[in-house]
Amino acid sequence: MKAQSVLVTLFMLAAFFSDSIKAQNNRISHQDYLEAIGLGDDYLVMSNILVRGLQLQEPGNTAEYYVNNASFFSMILLLSNVTPRDYYLLQEEGVDVLHAITADTRPFSEQSLLADLVLTGVVTEIETNTPANDGFDVSVKLLVDDVLKGGVPGDTITIRQRNLDRLSDSQTRPETGRSYLFLLSSGVYGYQKANYQFANTGEAEAGIPDFGNETTFVIYRMYNKNRNRILGPELEISEIRREMRPVTAIIE
C-alpha cells in the first residue's frame, strides 16, 4: 500500500456519497470512503475474502451479519496497512486474521492487525477543550519511547479523544505522567474526522494514511506499563515484540 495523501473536497463527491449518506444518517459508508481515497479495489477483494471466511468460521448467521462485519473489518484492516495479499501471507505464517476480527481474547500478533502503530510512551500533557474540526475535543500528547510496529516521524504524537468518552470509559483514559503500551490508528482517525466534517459542512478531507509519517491517532487498545512490563496481561515488552514478529515482517 502506497503511503500517499489524497485531498478530497466532498462537494465534488456529493452525488457519489448521496445515497449512502441518506441511508446512514450522514455517515460515509466504509466502501464509499475507501473508494474516495483510492482503496476501492482492495476493499472489494478484502470484503469478499472476509465474507467467505466468516461464513466458514461462524456458520448460521444472516447474510447481513456477514456483509456488515466484512465491510467494517475490511476498512479497519486496510486502514491499518493490511492488504489482501498480506491477508494470505499472514495466514501462511500462522497469524489468524479471522480470529483477530471475531475473538474476544487475542494475542498481540492479532491485535496489532487492527492498528497501524504499536508503541510505548509517556503521556506528557492532556489538553481539554481543543476542537479541531474533527469531532474530538481532547488532545493527549505522548512522548514516544519504543515503537513495536509502524513508525512515527518524531518523538511526540497526539491522540485525539472525546471528553465524554474519557469520563465514561476508564479503559481508554490515559493520564498525565503515566506510561502505556498503545495500539493506535491514524486511518480510523481520518475516517472519523471525515464523517464529522461531512455531517457538519457537506465537505471534508479524506486521504490514505501516510504510514510512518502520521502524528495524530485514536486509541484502539492501551495497556498500563511499569518499567518493561505491561499490566493485565502481565507480559514483558520483549515478549510482545517477539509475538508480533510474524506481523511486522510482512506489514513493514
C-alpha atoms as one frame of an Amber mdcrd trajectory, in Angstrom:
protein
   0.000   0.000   0.000   1.488   3.297  -1.039   1.943   5.973   1.598   0.308
   8.786  -0.293  -2.031  11.592   0.667  -5.161  12.495  -1.231  -7.181  15.645
  -0.570 -10.847  15.166  -1.391 -13.353  18.009  -1.116 -16.673  16.326  -0.760
 -18.751  18.978  -2.504 -17.191  17.338  -5.576 -18.336  13.955  -4.283 -21.817
  14.907  -3.114 -23.511  12.772  -5.744 -21.009   9.987  -5.105 -21.919   9.823
  -1.422 -25.580  10.884  -1.529 -27.373   7.509  -1.457 -25.142   6.098   1.263
 -25.415   9.260   3.342 -29.193   9.184   3.308 -29.192   5.556   4.335 -26.667
   6.000   7.141 -27.725   9.280   8.759 -24.942  11.385   7.247 -22.231   8.780
   7.778 -19.989   7.933   4.854 -20.119   4.216   4.157 -16.948   2.169   4.511
 -16.927   1.342   0.810 -17.511   4.929  -0.318 -14.755   6.242   1.916 -12.242
   3.692   0.693 -13.195   4.342  -2.929 -12.724   8.067  -2.340  -9.153   7.551
  -1.130  -8.234   5.089  -3.854  -8.656   1.797  -1.996 -11.934   0.688  -3.566
 -10.477  -2.308  -5.398  -8.682  -3.575  -2.283 -11.908  -3.104  -0.335 -13.892
  -5.317  -2.729 -11.248  -8.047  -2.622 -10.847  -7.924   1.167 -14.579  -7.883
   1.856 -15.102 -10.939  -0.367 -12.309 -12.752   1.464 -13.815 -11.907   4.852
 -17.402 -12.758   3.908 -16.330 -16.230   2.830 -14.086 -16.691   5.855 -16.789
 -15.602   8.286 -19.321 -17.926   6.660 -16.971 -20.843   7.252 -15.901 -19.791
  10.743 -19.305 -18.709  12.061 -21.978 -20.600  10.109 -25.665 -19.954  10.685
 -25.673 -16.155  10.788 -27.621 -13.902   8.442 -26.257 -12.594   5.158 -26.458
  -9.096   6.630 -24.231 -10.147   9.539 -21.509 -11.414   7.195 -21.670  -8.415
   4.856 -21.689  -5.803   7.640 -18.813  -7.383   9.566 -16.782  -7.935   6.417
 -17.348  -4.313   5.400 -16.290  -2.873   8.746 -13.217  -5.041   9.222 -12.129
  -4.665   5.600 -11.933  -0.937   6.252 -10.096  -1.391   9.565  -7.558  -3.790
   8.060  -6.879  -1.628   5.008  -6.546   1.499   7.159  -4.080  -0.481   9.291
  -1.901  -1.157   6.228  -3.053  -4.784   5.814  -3.697  -5.564   2.136  -5.487
  -8.606   0.652  -2.077 -10.027  -0.258  -0.944  -9.555   3.335  -4.010 -11.486
   4.499  -2.775 -14.658   2.787   0.845 -14.135   3.806  -0.238 -13.734   7.435
  -2.334 -16.902   7.268   0.684 -18.789   5.924   2.706 -17.596   8.937   0.034
 -18.787  11.363  -1.488 -15.370  12.102  -5.260 -15.938  12.100  -6.864 -12.800
  10.666 -10.398 -14.156  11.087  -9.736 -14.895  14.746  -8.397 -11.345  15.099
 -11.723  -9.868  13.998 -14.058 -12.259  15.839 -12.473 -13.351  19.127 -12.757
 -11.589  22.467  -9.263 -12.604  23.587  -6.432 -12.391  21.089  -2.621 -12.499
  21.116  -0.785  -9.286  20.298   0.072 -10.613  16.850  -3.656 -10.468  16.075
  -4.447  -7.276  17.984  -1.735  -5.463  16.035  -3.545  -6.138  12.743  -6.215
  -3.621  13.751  -3.804  -0.729  14.397  -1.132   0.847  12.218   1.041   1.893
  15.175   2.058  -0.023  18.294   4.362   1.725  20.745   5.183   2.526  24.333
   5.272   6.067  25.625   4.668   8.535  28.416   1.725  10.928  28.476   3.196
  14.412  28.880   0.109  16.617  28.589  -3.664  16.432  28.266  -5.345  19.433
  26.679  -9.113  19.715  27.039 -11.421  21.925  25.022  -9.259  21.704  21.913
 -11.687  21.424  18.974 -10.002  20.850  15.607 -12.889  20.257  13.190 -12.572
  16.512  13.708 -15.289  15.679  16.251 -12.854  15.408  19.163 -12.159  17.899
  21.938  -9.240  16.401  23.898  -5.599  16.154  22.803  -3.328  13.704  24.606
   0.351  14.432  23.998   2.604  11.387  24.056   6.391  11.180  24.265   7.350
   8.091  22.266   9.607   5.576  23.963   9.717   2.415  21.840   7.975   1.627
  18.533   6.995  -2.029  18.108   5.027  -1.743  14.852   4.762   1.054  12.310
   6.642   4.308  12.551   6.465   7.963  13.589   8.313  10.978  12.174   9.409
  12.342  15.553   9.389  11.681  19.266   5.930  13.089  20.041   2.456  12.277
  18.733  -1.100  13.351  19.526  -4.012  11.122  20.493  -7.450  12.626  19.934
 -10.333  11.769  22.273 -13.809  12.940  23.234 -14.164  14.225  26.778 -17.423
  12.319  27.286 -15.684   9.078  26.310 -12.883   9.761  28.785 -15.418  10.295
  31.551 -17.302   7.082  30.790 -14.525   4.651  29.786 -11.577   4.244  32.130
 -10.109   1.547  29.849  -9.034   4.150  27.301  -8.328   7.130  29.541  -4.578
   7.787  29.655  -3.363  10.040  32.464  -0.539  12.577  32.554   2.825  11.199
  33.674   1.940   7.554  33.190   3.470   5.045  30.778   1.440   2.841  28.465
   1.570   0.437  25.583  -0.710   1.830  22.875  -2.243   0.307  19.764  -3.224
   3.326  17.676  -4.885   4.091  14.354  -4.283   7.099  12.147  -6.555   5.646
   9.457  -9.588   5.333  11.712  -8.920   8.864  12.952  -9.071  10.049   9.357
 -12.344   8.224   8.721 -13.976   9.609  11.856 -12.717  13.097  11.045 -14.137
  12.918   7.510 -17.518  11.752   8.807 -17.659  14.607  11.294 -16.741  17.222
   8.711 -19.168  15.930   6.104 -22.077  15.728   8.550 -21.481  19.317   9.635
 -20.389  21.110   6.473 -21.031  18.864   3.477 -17.323  18.644   2.659 -14.284
  17.007   4.209 -10.691  15.901   3.811 -10.032  12.245   3.135  -6.714  10.609
   2.424  -4.758   7.386   2.563  -2.741   7.310   5.799   0.890   8.251   5.214
   2.128   5.362   7.322   5.263   6.241   9.245   4.636   9.981   8.969   1.280
  10.438  10.699   1.192  12.311  14.002  -2.478  12.096  15.050  -4.232   8.927
  16.143  -7.147   7.394  18.004  -6.783   4.571  20.509  -7.645   1.013  19.586
  -6.189  -0.563  22.746  -3.987   0.604  25.608  -2.269  -1.162  28.494  -0.674
   0.208  31.649   3.095  -0.188  31.647   5.536  -0.482  34.513   9.187  -0.470
  33.513   9.485  -3.155  30.837   6.184  -4.908  31.541   2.559  -4.267  30.769
  -0.087  -4.954  33.382  -3.091  -7.140  32.588  -1.933  -9.298  30.903   1.436
  -9.490  32.636   3.885  -9.521  29.753   7.360  -8.221  29.062   7.597  -5.770
  26.167  10.206  -8.083  24.641   7.640 -10.917  24.655   5.097  -8.743  22.855
   7.685  -7.715  20.264   8.596 -11.363  19.685   4.917 -12.332  19.415   4.353
  -9.626  16.788   7.383 -10.537  14.674   5.449 -12.507  12.009   3.191  -9.464
  11.523   5.893  -6.812  11.381   7.933  -8.922   8.960   5.038  -8.836   6.493
   3.380  -5.471   7.103   6.591  -3.465   7.306
